[in-house]
Amino acid sequence: MEFLTQFIDFFLHLDKHLFNIVEQYGTLTYVILFLIVFTETGLVIMPLLPGDSLLFAAGAIAANEGTGLNVWLIIIVLIVAALLGDNVNYFMGKKFGGEIKKRERILFLKREYLEKTEAFYEKHGGSTVIMARFIPIVRTVAPFVAGAGSMNYSKYIVYCVIGAVLWVPSLTLLGYFFGNLDIVKKNFELVIFGIIGLSILPMIFQYLKSRLAKPRVA
């Protein structure tokens, strides 16, 4: 319970905790940010680590000259982290996806989820990889499913790069230019909730759509 409380506190006060990390570790902060993004995108069992909010907070911290962090270096480091994470996830899916298809579930991964996501890939193609990048949890599961499904690597990696290049700079620069405004600093928790809320809207919409859809009468 204490761990959960600490996790939520870190999540909601990313700005303060990142400042503490910078003060304590200096340039090693780049490595810490790299590891968080790599873990969130690369390990399918770790989908709840901060992603969008971390990028925003990192940009806001870099805007403070006292930290010594360079926003462009952060962007490069985190693009690399996202790409490496996605590739690890893809090849894990390639290796273990078949086992999930043989069973009902492995951990929280159900065969049903795998089949539904594969159908989504077939309908929307490679753009799914780009869209998934901006949705928490989905961006962790989608590369695994792409590897477990029928998407070949040459097609996957193109959309993977496009997604990372759009995702990391957009949210990091948003934090860099707006994260240190007084109204944002005073309401940072609300901003984080807002980012999370906007990120999960597609999931909520899809869920409501599936729930409200009425089966056709023969």
PDB file of C-alpha atoms in Angstrom:
ATOM      1  CA  MET A   1       0.000   0.000   0.000  1.00  0.00           C
ATOM      2  CA  GLU A   2       2.887   2.327   0.816  1.00  0.00           C
ATOM      3  CA  PHE A   3       4.461   1.595  -2.572  1.00  0.00           C
ATOM      4  CA  LEU A   4       1.195   2.489  -4.331  1.00  0.00           C
ATOM      5  CA  THR A   5       0.979   5.754  -2.393  1.00  0.00           C
ATOM      6  CA  GLN A   6       4.562   6.638  -3.341  1.00  0.00           C
ATOM      7  CA  PHE A   7       3.911   5.755  -6.975  1.00  0.00           C
ATOM      8  CA  ILE A   8       0.820   7.987  -7.146  1.00  0.00           C
ATOM      9  CA  ASP A   9       2.718  10.801  -5.429  1.00  0.00           C
ATOM     10  CA  PHE A  10       5.587  10.500  -7.942  1.00  0.00           C
ATOM     11  CA  PHE A  11       3.083  10.441 -10.804  1.00  0.00           C
ATOM     12  CA  LEU A  12       1.203  13.559  -9.657  1.00  0.00           C
ATOM     13  CA  HIS A  13       4.264  15.571  -8.626  1.00  0.00           C
ATOM     14  CA  LEU A  14       6.594  14.717 -11.492  1.00  0.00           C
ATOM     15  CA  ASP A  15       7.860  18.296 -11.662  1.00  0.00           C
ATOM     16  CA  LYS A  16       9.070  18.294  -8.041  1.00  0.00           C
ATOM     17  CA  HIS A  17      10.478  14.786  -8.190  1.00  0.00           C
ATOM     18  CA  LEU A  18      12.333  15.480 -11.436  1.00  0.00           C
ATOM     19  CA  PHE A  19      13.851  18.590  -9.870  1.00  0.00           C
ATOM     20  CA  ASN A  20      15.064  16.409  -6.973  1.00  0.00           C
ATOM     21  CA  ILE A  21      16.461  13.839  -9.411  1.00  0.00           C
ATOM     22  CA  VAL A  22      18.333  16.551 -11.339  1.00  0.00           C
ATOM     23  CA  GLU A  23      19.761  17.998  -8.110  1.00  0.00           C
ATOM     24  CA  GLN A  24      20.888  14.580  -6.936  1.00  0.00           C
ATOM     25  CA  TYR A  25      22.063  12.952 -10.179  1.00  0.00           C
ATOM     26  CA  GLY A  26      22.808  15.832 -12.573  1.00  0.00           C
ATOM     27  CA  THR A  27      23.393  14.634 -16.139  1.00  0.00           C
ATOM     28  CA  LEU A  28      22.487  11.055 -15.122  1.00  0.00           C
ATOM     29  CA  THR A  29      18.910  12.359 -15.287  1.00  0.00           C
ATOM     30  CA  TYR A  30      19.069  11.660 -19.033  1.00  0.00           C
ATOM     31  CA  VAL A  31      19.737   7.988 -18.234  1.00  0.00           C
ATOM     32  CA  ILE A  32      16.894   7.846 -15.689  1.00  0.00           C
ATOM     33  CA  LEU A  33      14.439   9.384 -18.170  1.00  0.00           C
ATOM     34  CA  PHE A  34      15.667   6.957 -20.832  1.00  0.00           C
ATOM     35  CA  LEU A  35      15.073   3.952 -18.555  1.00  0.00           C
ATOM     36  CA  ILE A  36      11.554   5.055 -17.595  1.00  0.00           C
ATOM     37  CA  VAL A  37      10.436   5.555 -21.206  1.00  0.00           C
ATOM     38  CA  PHE A  38      12.199   2.386 -22.361  1.00  0.00           C
ATOM     39  CA  THR A  39      10.509   0.339 -19.622  1.00  0.00           C
ATOM     40  CA  GLU A  40       7.063   1.832 -20.282  1.00  0.00           C
ATOM     41  CA  THR A  41       7.245   1.141 -24.016  1.00  0.00           C
ATOM     42  CA  GLY A  42       9.398  -1.989 -23.989  1.00  0.00           C
ATOM     43  CA  LEU A  43       8.042  -4.206 -21.218  1.00  0.00           C
ATOM     44  CA  VAL A  44       4.466  -5.283 -21.808  1.00  0.00           C
ATOM     45  CA  ILE A  45       4.070  -6.019 -18.084  1.00  0.00           C
ATOM     46  CA  MET A  46       4.833  -2.385 -17.138  1.00  0.00           C
ATOM     47  CA  PRO A  47       2.121  -0.305 -18.846  1.00  0.00           C
ATOM     48  CA  LEU A  48       1.353   2.037 -15.941  1.00  0.00           C
ATOM     49  CA  LEU A  49       4.590   4.010 -15.787  1.00  0.00           C
ATOM     50  CA  PRO A  50       4.237   7.720 -16.640  1.00  0.00           C
ATOM     51  CA  GLY A  51       4.653   8.429 -20.341  1.00  0.00           C
ATOM     52  CA  ASP A  52       2.872  11.521 -21.671  1.00  0.00           C
ATOM     53  CA  SER A  53       3.064  13.307 -18.320  1.00  0.00           C
ATOM     54  CA  LEU A  54       6.766  12.460 -17.973  1.00  0.00           C
ATOM     55  CA  LEU A  55       7.560  14.018 -21.361  1.00  0.00           C
ATOM     56  CA  PHE A  56       5.633  17.162 -20.435  1.00  0.00           C
ATOM     57  CA  ALA A  57       7.363  17.413 -17.048  1.00  0.00           C
ATOM     58  CA  ALA A  58      10.813  16.780 -18.578  1.00  0.00           C
ATOM     59  CA  GLY A  59      10.244  19.629 -21.026  1.00  0.00           C
ATOM     60  CA  ALA A  60       9.143  21.927 -18.215  1.00  0.00           C
ATOM     61  CA  ILE A  61      12.246  21.055 -16.166  1.00  0.00           C
ATOM     62  CA  ALA A  62      14.541  21.655 -19.156  1.00  0.00           C
ATOM     63  CA  ALA A  63      13.050  25.138 -19.568  1.00  0.00           C
ATOM     64  CA  ASN A  64      14.516  26.023 -16.174  1.00  0.00           C
ATOM     65  CA  GLU A  65      18.112  27.088 -16.883  1.00  0.00           C
ATOM     66  CA  GLY A  66      19.176  26.114 -13.372  1.00  0.00           C
ATOM     67  CA  THR A  67      18.788  22.422 -14.133  1.00  0.00           C
ATOM     68  CA  GLY A  68      21.369  22.386 -16.912  1.00  0.00           C
ATOM     69  CA  LEU A  69      19.264  20.004 -19.016  1.00  0.00           C
ATOM     70  CA  ASN A  70      19.028  20.501 -22.762  1.00  0.00           C
ATOM     71  CA  VAL A  71      15.542  19.980 -24.174  1.00  0.00           C
ATOM     72  CA  TRP A  72      16.837  18.840 -27.580  1.00  0.00           C
ATOM     73  CA  LEU A  73      19.101  16.241 -25.986  1.00  0.00           C
ATOM     74  CA  ILE A  74      16.144  15.029 -23.906  1.00  0.00           C
ATOM     75  CA  ILE A  75      14.090  14.679 -27.095  1.00  0.00           C
ATOM     76  CA  ILE A  76      16.826  12.682 -28.867  1.00  0.00           C
ATOM     77  CA  VAL A  77      17.413  10.429 -25.841  1.00  0.00           C
ATOM     78  CA  LEU A  78      13.707   9.708 -25.387  1.00  0.00           C
ATOM     79  CA  ILE A  79      13.065   9.068 -29.080  1.00  0.00           C
ATOM     80  CA  VAL A  80      15.838   6.452 -28.946  1.00  0.00           C
ATOM     81  CA  ALA A  81      14.355   5.019 -25.718  1.00  0.00           C
ATOM     82  CA  ALA A  82      10.887   4.770 -27.280  1.00  0.00           C
ATOM     83  CA  LEU A  83      12.217   3.100 -30.430  1.00  0.00           C
ATOM     84  CA  LEU A  84      14.344   0.587 -28.536  1.00  0.00           C
ATOM     85  CA  GLY A  85      11.446  -0.168 -26.199  1.00  0.00           C
ATOM     86  CA  ASP A  86       9.060  -0.730 -29.076  1.00  0.00           C
ATOM     87  CA  ASN A  87      11.500  -3.041 -30.821  1.00  0.00           C
ATOM     88  CA  VAL A  88      12.059  -5.139 -27.697  1.00  0.00           C
ATOM     89  CA  ASN A  89       8.282  -5.348 -27.273  1.00  0.00           C
ATOM     90  CA  TYR A  90       7.748  -6.280 -30.932  1.00  0.00           C
ATOM     91  CA  PHE A  91      10.208  -9.172 -30.826  1.00  0.00           C
ATOM     92  CA  MET A  92       8.834 -10.355 -27.478  1.00  0.00           C
ATOM     93  CA  GLY A  93       5.445 -10.502 -29.178  1.00  0.00           C
ATOM     94  CA  LYS A  94       7.003 -12.412 -32.076  1.00  0.00           C
ATOM     95  CA  LYS A  95       8.453 -14.954 -29.646  1.00  0.00           C
ATOM     96  CA  PHE A  96       5.637 -15.341 -27.108  1.00  0.00           C
ATOM     97  CA  GLY A  97       2.516 -14.293 -29.018  1.00  0.00           C
ATOM     98  CA  GLY A  98       1.959 -17.832 -30.233  1.00  0.00           C
ATOM     99  CA  GLU A  99       1.812 -19.092 -26.645  1.00  0.00           C
ATOM    100  CA  ILE A 100      -0.966 -16.626 -25.808  1.00  0.00           C
ATOM    101  CA  LYS A 101      -2.953 -17.753 -28.841  1.00  0.00           C
ATOM    102  CA  LYS A 102      -2.763 -21.337 -27.563  1.00  0.00           C
ATOM    103  CA  ARG A 103      -4.101 -20.363 -24.136  1.00  0.00           C
ATOM    104  CA  GLU A 104      -6.900 -18.205 -22.805  1.00  0.00           C
ATOM    105  CA  ARG A 105      -4.486 -15.808 -21.107  1.00  0.00           C
ATOM    106  CA  ILE A 106      -0.957 -15.222 -19.828  1.00  0.00           C
ATOM    107  CA  LEU A 107      -0.833 -12.755 -16.932  1.00  0.00           C
ATOM    108  CA  PHE A 108      -3.177  -9.925 -17.983  1.00  0.00           C
ATOM    109  CA  LEU A 109      -2.885 -10.688 -21.713  1.00  0.00           C
ATOM    110  CA  LYS A 110      -5.959 -12.533 -22.958  1.00  0.00           C
ATOM    111  CA  ARG A 111      -6.187 -14.296 -26.302  1.00  0.00           C
ATOM    112  CA  GLU A 112      -9.355 -12.262 -26.887  1.00  0.00           C
ATOM    113  CA  TYR A 113      -7.412  -8.981 -26.549  1.00  0.00           C
ATOM    114  CA  LEU A 114      -4.803 -10.231 -28.984  1.00  0.00           C
ATOM    115  CA  GLU A 115      -7.416 -11.192 -31.560  1.00  0.00           C
ATOM    116  CA  LYS A 116      -9.290  -7.882 -31.232  1.00  0.00           C
ATOM    117  CA  THR A 117      -6.098  -5.861 -31.597  1.00  0.00           C
ATOM    118  CA  GLU A 118      -5.057  -7.899 -34.630  1.00  0.00           C
ATOM    119  CA  ALA A 119      -8.445  -7.143 -36.205  1.00  0.00           C
ATOM    120  CA  PHE A 120      -7.884  -3.453 -35.454  1.00  0.00           C
ATOM    121  CA  TYR A 121      -4.471  -3.652 -37.169  1.00  0.00           C
ATOM    122  CA  GLU A 122      -6.041  -5.268 -40.222  1.00  0.00           C
ATOM    123  CA  LYS A 123      -8.665  -2.527 -40.425  1.00  0.00           C
ATOM    124  CA  HIS A 124      -6.460   0.519 -39.836  1.00  0.00           C
ATOM    125  CA  GLY A 125      -3.072  -0.761 -40.981  1.00  0.00           C
ATOM    126  CA  GLY A 126       0.233   0.736 -39.871  1.00  0.00           C
ATOM    127  CA  SER A 127      -1.398   3.959 -38.699  1.00  0.00           C
ATOM    128  CA  THR A 128      -2.463   1.942 -35.641  1.00  0.00           C
ATOM    129  CA  VAL A 129       1.160   2.017 -34.459  1.00  0.00           C
ATOM    130  CA  ILE A 130       1.182   5.817 -34.675  1.00  0.00           C
ATOM    131  CA  MET A 131      -2.209   6.255 -32.982  1.00  0.00           C
ATOM    132  CA  ALA A 132      -1.276   3.830 -30.200  1.00  0.00           C
ATOM    133  CA  ARG A 133       1.789   5.915 -29.356  1.00  0.00           C
ATOM    134  CA  PHE A 134      -0.444   8.628 -27.872  1.00  0.00           C
ATOM    135  CA  ILE A 135      -2.641   6.314 -25.760  1.00  0.00           C
ATOM    136  CA  PRO A 136      -1.416   5.045 -22.354  1.00  0.00           C
ATOM    137  CA  ILE A 137      -1.341   1.264 -21.873  1.00  0.00           C
ATOM    138  CA  VAL A 138      -2.197   0.781 -25.569  1.00  0.00           C
ATOM    139  CA  ARG A 139       1.261   2.037 -26.597  1.00  0.00           C
ATOM    140  CA  THR A 140       2.748  -0.669 -24.352  1.00  0.00           C
ATOM    141  CA  VAL A 141       0.571  -3.494 -25.666  1.00  0.00           C
ATOM    142  CA  ALA A 142       0.392  -2.509 -29.363  1.00  0.00           C
ATOM    143  CA  PRO A 143       4.043  -3.311 -30.291  1.00  0.00           C
ATOM    144  CA  PHE A 144       3.714  -6.716 -28.620  1.00  0.00           C
ATOM    145  CA  VAL A 145       0.557  -7.450 -30.600  1.00  0.00           C
ATOM    146  CA  ALA A 146       2.181  -6.204 -33.820  1.00  0.00           C
ATOM    147  CA  GLY A 147       4.963  -8.734 -33.290  1.00  0.00           C
ATOM    148  CA  ALA A 148       2.543 -11.500 -32.351  1.00  0.00           C
ATOM    149  CA  GLY A 149       0.324 -10.751 -35.344  1.00  0.00           C
ATOM    150  CA  SER A 150       0.901 -10.606 -39.038  1.00  0.00           C
ATOM    151  CA  MET A 151       2.590  -7.185 -39.359  1.00  0.00           C
ATOM    152  CA  ASN A 152       6.017  -7.628 -40.910  1.00  0.00           C
ATOM    153  CA  TYR A 153       8.937  -5.791 -39.365  1.00  0.00           C
ATOM    154  CA  SER A 154       9.851  -3.581 -42.336  1.00  0.00           C
ATOM    155  CA  LYS A 155       6.339  -2.125 -42.324  1.00  0.00           C
ATOM    156  CA  TYR A 156       6.190  -1.882 -38.533  1.00  0.00           C
ATOM    157  CA  ILE A 157       9.473  -0.030 -38.063  1.00  0.00           C
ATOM    158  CA  VAL A 158       8.505   2.780 -40.469  1.00  0.00           C
ATOM    159  CA  TYR A 159       5.338   3.591 -38.523  1.00  0.00           C
ATOM    160  CA  CYS A 160       7.182   3.036 -35.255  1.00  0.00           C
ATOM    161  CA  VAL A 161       9.740   5.744 -36.129  1.00  0.00           C
ATOM    162  CA  ILE A 162       7.024   8.157 -37.291  1.00  0.00           C
ATOM    163  CA  GLY A 163       5.104   7.613 -34.052  1.00  0.00           C
ATOM    164  CA  ALA A 164       8.145   8.205 -31.831  1.00  0.00           C
ATOM    165  CA  VAL A 165       9.193  11.330 -33.766  1.00  0.00           C
ATOM    166  CA  LEU A 166       5.689  12.765 -33.374  1.00  0.00           C
ATOM    167  CA  TRP A 167       5.092  11.712 -29.762  1.00  0.00           C
ATOM    168  CA  VAL A 168       8.294  12.708 -27.947  1.00  0.00           C
ATOM    169  CA  PRO A 169       8.903  16.217 -29.387  1.00  0.00           C
ATOM    170  CA  SER A 170       5.232  17.268 -29.280  1.00  0.00           C
ATOM    171  CA  LEU A 171       4.731  16.614 -25.561  1.00  0.00           C
ATOM    172  CA  THR A 172       8.258  17.569 -24.483  1.00  0.00           C
ATOM    173  CA  LEU A 173       8.124  20.909 -26.288  1.00  0.00           C
ATOM    174  CA  LEU A 174       4.618  21.511 -24.947  1.00  0.00           C
ATOM    175  CA  GLY A 175       6.086  21.237 -21.448  1.00  0.00           C
ATOM    176  CA  TYR A 176       9.116  23.312 -22.428  1.00  0.00           C
ATOM    177  CA  PHE A 177       7.075  26.273 -23.672  1.00  0.00           C
ATOM    178  CA  PHE A 178       4.115  26.134 -21.292  1.00  0.00           C
ATOM    179  CA  GLY A 179       5.183  24.090 -18.261  1.00  0.00           C
ATOM    180  CA  ASN A 180       6.708  27.034 -16.418  1.00  0.00           C
ATOM    181  CA  LEU A 181       3.774  29.398 -16.765  1.00  0.00           C
ATOM    182  CA  ASP A 182       2.563  30.409 -13.297  1.00  0.00           C
ATOM    183  CA  ILE A 183      -0.927  29.054 -13.901  1.00  0.00           C
ATOM    184  CA  VAL A 184       0.518  25.671 -14.946  1.00  0.00           C
ATOM    185  CA  LYS A 185       3.000  25.496 -12.063  1.00  0.00           C
ATOM    186  CA  LYS A 186       0.287  26.294  -9.529  1.00  0.00           C
ATOM    187  CA  ASN A 187      -2.061  23.693 -11.004  1.00  0.00           C
ATOM    188  CA  PHE A 188       0.423  21.052 -12.101  1.00  0.00           C
ATOM    189  CA  GLU A 189      -1.643  18.159 -10.717  1.00  0.00           C
ATOM    190  CA  LEU A 190      -4.664  19.310 -12.706  1.00  0.00           C
ATOM    191  CA  VAL A 191      -2.520  19.615 -15.829  1.00  0.00           C
ATOM    192  CA  ILE A 192      -1.268  16.036 -15.350  1.00  0.00           C
ATOM    193  CA  PHE A 193      -4.839  14.807 -14.901  1.00  0.00           C
ATOM    194  CA  GLY A 194      -5.798  16.747 -18.017  1.00  0.00           C
ATOM    195  CA  ILE A 195      -3.022  15.132 -20.070  1.00  0.00           C
ATOM    196  CA  ILE A 196      -4.026  11.681 -18.818  1.00  0.00           C
ATOM    197  CA  GLY A 197      -7.689  12.414 -19.513  1.00  0.00           C
ATOM    198  CA  LEU A 198      -7.034  13.524 -23.084  1.00  0.00           C
ATOM    199  CA  SER A 199      -4.788  10.497 -23.624  1.00  0.00           C
ATOM    200  CA  ILE A 200      -7.402   7.944 -22.589  1.00  0.00           C
ATOM    201  CA  LEU A 201     -10.343   9.596 -24.393  1.00  0.00           C
ATOM    202  CA  PRO A 202      -9.921   7.312 -27.456  1.00  0.00           C
ATOM    203  CA  MET A 203     -10.134   4.245 -25.195  1.00  0.00           C
ATOM    204  CA  ILE A 204     -13.244   5.575 -23.462  1.00  0.00           C
ATOM    205  CA  PHE A 205     -14.852   6.417 -26.798  1.00  0.00           C
ATOM    206  CA  GLN A 206     -14.085   2.952 -28.183  1.00  0.00           C
ATOM    207  CA  TYR A 207     -15.438   1.293 -25.045  1.00  0.00           C
ATOM    208  CA  LEU A 208     -18.682   3.287 -25.113  1.00  0.00           C
ATOM    209  CA  LYS A 209     -19.047   2.656 -28.826  1.00  0.00           C
ATOM    210  CA  SER A 210     -18.753  -1.104 -28.342  1.00  0.00           C
ATOM    211  CA  ARG A 211     -21.142  -1.054 -25.366  1.00  0.00           C
ATOM    212  CA  LEU A 212     -23.770   1.015 -27.114  1.00  0.00           C
ATOM    213  CA  ALA A 213     -23.590  -0.851 -30.391  1.00  0.00           C
ATOM    214  CA  LYS A 214     -26.698  -2.974 -30.726  1.00  0.00           C
ATOM    215  CA  PRO A 215     -26.478  -6.345 -32.427  1.00  0.00           C
ATOM    216  CA  ARG A 216     -28.292  -6.520 -35.729  1.00  0.00           C
ATOM    217  CA  VAL A 217     -31.535  -8.434 -35.732  1.00  0.00           C
ATOM    218  CA  ALA A 218     -31.546 -11.149 -38.380  1.00  0.00           C
TER     219      ALA A 218
END
